Amino acid sequence: GAVIGDDLQIGDDTVLEANVSIGHGCVIGEKVIIHSGAVVGSDGYGYATDSRGFHVKRPQVGIVQIDDDVEIGANACIDRAAYGITRVKSGCKIDNLVQIAHNVELGENCLIVSQTGISGSTTLGRNVVLGGQVGVTGHIILEDGVMVAAQSGVHNKQKAGTTVGGSPALPMKTYVRAAIQYGKLPQMGKELRKLKKEVATLQEKLEKSE
């Protein structure tokens, strides 16, 4: 069955499926669906390295707040904030196997597709779409309406309405052109080696003529 921590709030018409875990102090809104195996409010990934090189756990004392009409897929994980709130605003739809780190904020109506990871303290605006297996670095902002192609790596701020792809993420037109050229690299390599041989032959002939 589901595991429910102490001192939390769960709104009306919310569904928790089998083996869901909700950590203490979290706030879950109304008409939320949380699918099997999802974890909301686990400790964020926070450590400090001491003088001996050991990694010392930093207390994670914040909460997770899930607003109304959110759906969270199976085995997704949403970490509690180090301090303050990790927040998923209303209307967001989160697929299976998504990782949302501490102090992340998702704006209204975001779509987060399977196997995506969002690092700590990153903020997404409204209606942001992240394709499958996207990685987003920490402490950046993706403004309203940003769209990120599958398997992309986003490492800097993205302005409203931008569509990007690739790793590191590039404007979509640039990414498509680069992807086309990437497929041509083996042939380009053969042509370059041929040209190098021809240049070497010409250089040898010039040296002999002198």
One Martini backbone bead per residue (centre of mass of N, CA, C, O) as a GRO file, in nm:
protein
  210
    1GLY     BB    1   0.102   0.032   0.002
    2ALA     BB    2   0.083   0.334   0.096
    3VAL     BB    3   0.303   0.605   0.213
    4ILE     BB    4   0.239   0.825   0.491
    5GLY     BB    5   0.322   1.098   0.632
    6ASP     BB    6   0.353   1.352   0.838
    7ASP     BB    7   0.201   1.652   0.820
    8LEU     BB    8  -0.004   1.637   0.575
    9GLN     BB    9  -0.160   1.725   0.255
   10ILE     BB   10  -0.476   1.615   0.101
   11GLY     BB   11  -0.682   1.644  -0.147
   12ASP     BB   12  -0.946   1.619  -0.324
   13ASP     BB   13  -0.959   1.361  -0.554
   14THR     BB   14  -0.711   1.198  -0.481
   15VAL     BB   15  -0.466   0.962  -0.623
   16LEU     BB   16  -0.316   0.669  -0.477
   17GLU     BB   17  -0.122   0.431  -0.561
   18ALA     BB   18   0.069   0.179  -0.543
   19ASN     BB   19   0.352   0.248  -0.354
   20VAL     BB   20   0.329   0.520  -0.253
   21SER     BB   21   0.535   0.809  -0.146
   22ILE     BB   22   0.487   1.042   0.131
   23GLY     BB   23   0.629   1.287   0.283
   24HIS     BB   24   0.672   1.487   0.525
   25GLY     BB   25   0.490   1.797   0.492
   26CYS     BB   26   0.338   1.768   0.246
   27VAL     BB   27   0.159   1.903  -0.053
   28ILE     BB   28  -0.160   1.799  -0.185
   29GLY     BB   29  -0.383   1.844  -0.405
   30GLU     BB   30  -0.635   1.842  -0.626
   31LYS     BB   31  -0.675   1.601  -0.859
   32VAL     BB   32  -0.450   1.396  -0.808
   33ILE     BB   33  -0.210   1.174  -0.974
   34ILE     BB   34  -0.038   0.884  -0.834
   35HIS     BB   35   0.165   0.650  -0.930
   36SER     BB   36   0.325   0.378  -0.903
   37GLY     BB   37   0.619   0.428  -0.699
   38ALA     BB   38   0.611   0.703  -0.621
   39VAL     BB   39   0.815   0.987  -0.496
   40VAL     BB   40   0.735   1.225  -0.237
   41GLY     BB   41   0.984   1.366  -0.031
   42SER     BB   42   1.259   1.307  -0.067
   43ASP     BB   43   1.573   1.347  -0.040
   44GLY     BB   44   1.799   1.543  -0.137
   45TYR     BB   45   2.102   1.600  -0.323
   46GLY     BB   46   2.314   1.666  -0.039
   47TYR     BB   47   2.664   1.762  -0.012
   48ALA     BB   48   2.965   1.776   0.188
   49THR     BB   49   3.311   1.817   0.165
   50ASP     BB   50   3.560   1.735   0.353
   51SER     BB   51   3.897   1.729   0.446
   52ARG     BB   52   3.892   1.398   0.390
   53GLY     BB   53   3.667   1.346   0.146
   54PHE     BB   54   3.398   1.338   0.275
   55HIS     BB   55   3.043   1.289   0.252
   56VAL     BB   56   2.814   1.516   0.384
   57LYS     BB   57   2.507   1.542   0.489
   58ARG     BB   58   2.248   1.749   0.405
   59PRO     BB   59   1.988   1.885   0.521
   60GLN     BB   60   1.634   1.820   0.434
   61VAL     BB   61   1.374   2.065   0.531
   62GLY     BB   62   1.174   2.067   0.323
   63ILE     BB   63   0.928   2.057   0.062
   64VAL     BB   64   0.637   1.943  -0.117
   65GLN     BB   65   0.437   2.097  -0.384
   66ILE     BB   66   0.119   1.993  -0.513
   67ASP     BB   67  -0.096   2.086  -0.727
   68ASP     BB   68  -0.355   2.090  -0.915
   69ASP     BB   69  -0.394   1.860  -1.171
   70VAL     BB   70  -0.177   1.643  -1.125
   71GLU     BB   71   0.055   1.410  -1.290
   72ILE     BB   72   0.227   1.109  -1.171
   73GLY     BB   73   0.436   0.878  -1.251
   74ALA     BB   74   0.588   0.597  -1.244
   75ASN     BB   75   0.873   0.621  -1.050
   76ALA     BB   76   0.877   0.894  -0.962
   77CYS     BB   77   1.087   1.180  -0.842
   78ILE     BB   78   1.039   1.415  -0.563
   79ASP     BB   79   1.224   1.637  -0.399
   80ARG     BB   80   1.296   1.787  -0.132
   81ALA     BB   81   1.386   2.062   0.006
   82ALA     BB   82   1.632   2.201   0.169
   83TYR     BB   83   1.474   2.475   0.144
   84GLY     BB   84   1.149   2.504   0.138
   85ILE     BB   85   1.032   2.452  -0.208
   86THR     BB   86   0.903   2.201  -0.404
   87ARG     BB   87   0.732   2.278  -0.719
   88VAL     BB   88   0.407   2.182  -0.863
   89LYS     BB   89   0.203   2.304  -1.076
   90SER     BB   90  -0.074   2.327  -1.230
   91GLY     BB   91  -0.120   2.075  -1.489
   92CYS     BB   92   0.096   1.882  -1.463
   93LYS     BB   93   0.285   1.626  -1.658
   94ILE     BB   94   0.435   1.328  -1.534
   95ASP     BB   95   0.628   1.084  -1.608
   96ASN     BB   96   0.797   0.819  -1.601
   97LEU     BB   97   1.106   0.831  -1.453
   98VAL     BB   98   1.128   1.103  -1.302
   99GLN     BB   99   1.359   1.371  -1.201
  100ILE     BB  100   1.316   1.593  -0.916
  101ALA     BB  101   1.477   1.823  -0.757
  102HIS     BB  102   1.568   2.036  -0.536
  103ASN     BB  103   1.400   2.344  -0.573
  104VAL     BB  104   1.211   2.301  -0.787
  105GLU     BB  105   1.013   2.471  -1.054
  106LEU     BB  106   0.689   2.423  -1.191
  107GLY     BB  107   0.488   2.534  -1.404
  108GLU     BB  108   0.218   2.552  -1.567
  109ASN     BB  109   0.158   2.288  -1.785
  110CYS     BB  110   0.375   2.083  -1.784
  111LEU     BB  111   0.586   1.856  -1.984
  112ILE     BB  112   0.729   1.540  -1.863
  113VAL     BB  113   0.925   1.306  -1.990
  114SER     BB  114   1.069   1.025  -1.978
  115GLN     BB  115   1.383   1.023  -1.816
  116THR     BB  116   1.394   1.289  -1.680
  117GLY     BB  117   1.625   1.551  -1.554
  118ILE     BB  118   1.614   1.787  -1.275
  119SER     BB  119   1.796   2.006  -1.133
  120GLY     BB  120   1.866   2.205  -0.889
  121SER     BB  121   1.704   2.518  -0.881
  122THR     BB  122   1.511   2.496  -1.116
  123THR     BB  123   1.312   2.689  -1.357
  124LEU     BB  124   0.983   2.661  -1.485
  125GLY     BB  125   0.758   2.761  -1.677
  126ARG     BB  126   0.503   2.775  -1.873
  127ASN     BB  127   0.455   2.523  -2.096
  128VAL     BB  128   0.675   2.320  -2.071
  129VAL     BB  129   0.879   2.095  -2.284
  130LEU     BB  130   1.011   1.764  -2.215
  131GLY     BB  131   1.162   1.526  -2.344
  132GLY     BB  132   1.306   1.242  -2.355
  133GLN     BB  133   1.599   1.230  -2.181
  134VAL     BB  134   1.634   1.492  -2.035
  135GLY     BB  135   1.883   1.737  -1.934
  136VAL     BB  136   1.896   1.959  -1.644
  137THR     BB  137   2.048   2.191  -1.504
  138GLY     BB  138   2.128   2.391  -1.250
  139HIS     BB  139   2.029   2.715  -1.187
  140ILE     BB  140   1.795   2.762  -1.404
  141ILE     BB  141   1.596   2.903  -1.684
  142LEU     BB  142   1.273   2.819  -1.824
  143GLU     BB  143   1.069   2.964  -2.005
  144ASP     BB  144   0.795   3.012  -2.153
  145GLY     BB  145   0.743   2.757  -2.397
  146VAL     BB  146   0.958   2.565  -2.384
  147MET     BB  147   1.138   2.334  -2.607
  148VAL     BB  148   1.266   1.990  -2.575
  149ALA     BB  149   1.437   1.756  -2.707
  150ALA     BB  150   1.525   1.456  -2.710
  151GLN     BB  151   1.829   1.399  -2.553
  152SER     BB  152   1.891   1.661  -2.411
  153GLY     BB  153   2.120   1.934  -2.300
  154VAL     BB  154   2.066   2.174  -2.047
  155HIS     BB  155   2.290   2.470  -1.947
  156ASN     BB  156   2.091   2.720  -2.001
  157LYS     BB  157   1.915   2.975  -2.061
  158GLN     BB  158   1.567   2.999  -2.177
  159LYS     BB  159   1.369   3.154  -2.378
  160ALA     BB  160   1.077   3.233  -2.471
  161GLY     BB  161   0.974   2.994  -2.716
  162THR     BB  162   1.197   2.800  -2.729
  163THR     BB  163   1.372   2.564  -2.950
  164VAL     BB  164   1.556   2.268  -2.860
  165GLY     BB  165   1.868   2.071  -2.928
  166GLY     BB  166   2.082   1.870  -2.785
  167SER     BB  167   2.446   1.816  -2.673
  168PRO     BB  168   2.430   2.087  -2.642
  169ALA     BB  169   2.187   2.301  -2.659
  170LEU     BB  170   2.017   2.414  -2.955
  171PRO     BB  171   1.885   2.556  -3.187
  172MET     BB  172   1.694   2.375  -3.392
  173LYS     BB  173   1.820   2.449  -3.667
  174THR     BB  174   2.112   2.394  -3.580
  175TYR     BB  175   2.072   2.102  -3.487
  176VAL     BB  176   1.980   1.984  -3.759
  177ARG     BB  177   2.230   2.058  -3.921
  178ALA     BB  178   2.430   1.907  -3.739
  179ALA     BB  179   2.303   1.624  -3.771
  180ILE     BB  180   2.351   1.599  -4.072
  181GLN     BB  181   2.663   1.630  -4.060
  182TYR     BB  182   2.721   1.393  -3.875
  183GLY     BB  183   2.638   1.173  -4.092
  184LYS     BB  184   2.890   1.282  -4.287
  185LEU     BB  185   3.170   1.233  -4.149
  186PRO     BB  186   3.292   0.979  -4.281
  187GLN     BB  187   3.305   1.098  -4.569
  188MET     BB  188   3.466   1.352  -4.492
  189GLY     BB  189   3.713   1.195  -4.393
  190LYS     BB  190   3.787   1.065  -4.663
  191GLU     BB  191   3.820   1.331  -4.821
  192LEU     BB  192   4.043   1.450  -4.644
  193ARG     BB  193   4.255   1.229  -4.685
  194LYS     BB  194   4.271   1.265  -4.991
  195LEU     BB  195   4.359   1.564  -4.988
  196LYS     BB  196   4.620   1.524  -4.830
  197LYS     BB  197   4.757   1.347  -5.039
  198GLU     BB  198   4.745   1.550  -5.274
  199VAL     BB  199   4.905   1.774  -5.135
  200ALA     BB  200   5.161   1.610  -5.084
  201THR     BB  201   5.220   1.552  -5.383
  202LEU     BB  202   5.240   1.849  -5.477
  203GLN     BB  203   5.465   1.930  -5.283
  204GLU     BB  204   5.675   1.731  -5.388
  205LYS     BB  205   5.684   1.841  -5.681
  206LEU     BB  206   5.771   2.129  -5.609
  207GLU     BB  207   6.038   2.056  -5.471
  208LYS     BB  208   6.165   1.918  -5.726
  209SER     BB  209   6.143   2.172  -5.922
  210GLU     BB  210   6.355   2.340  -5.743
   0.00000   0.00000   0.00000
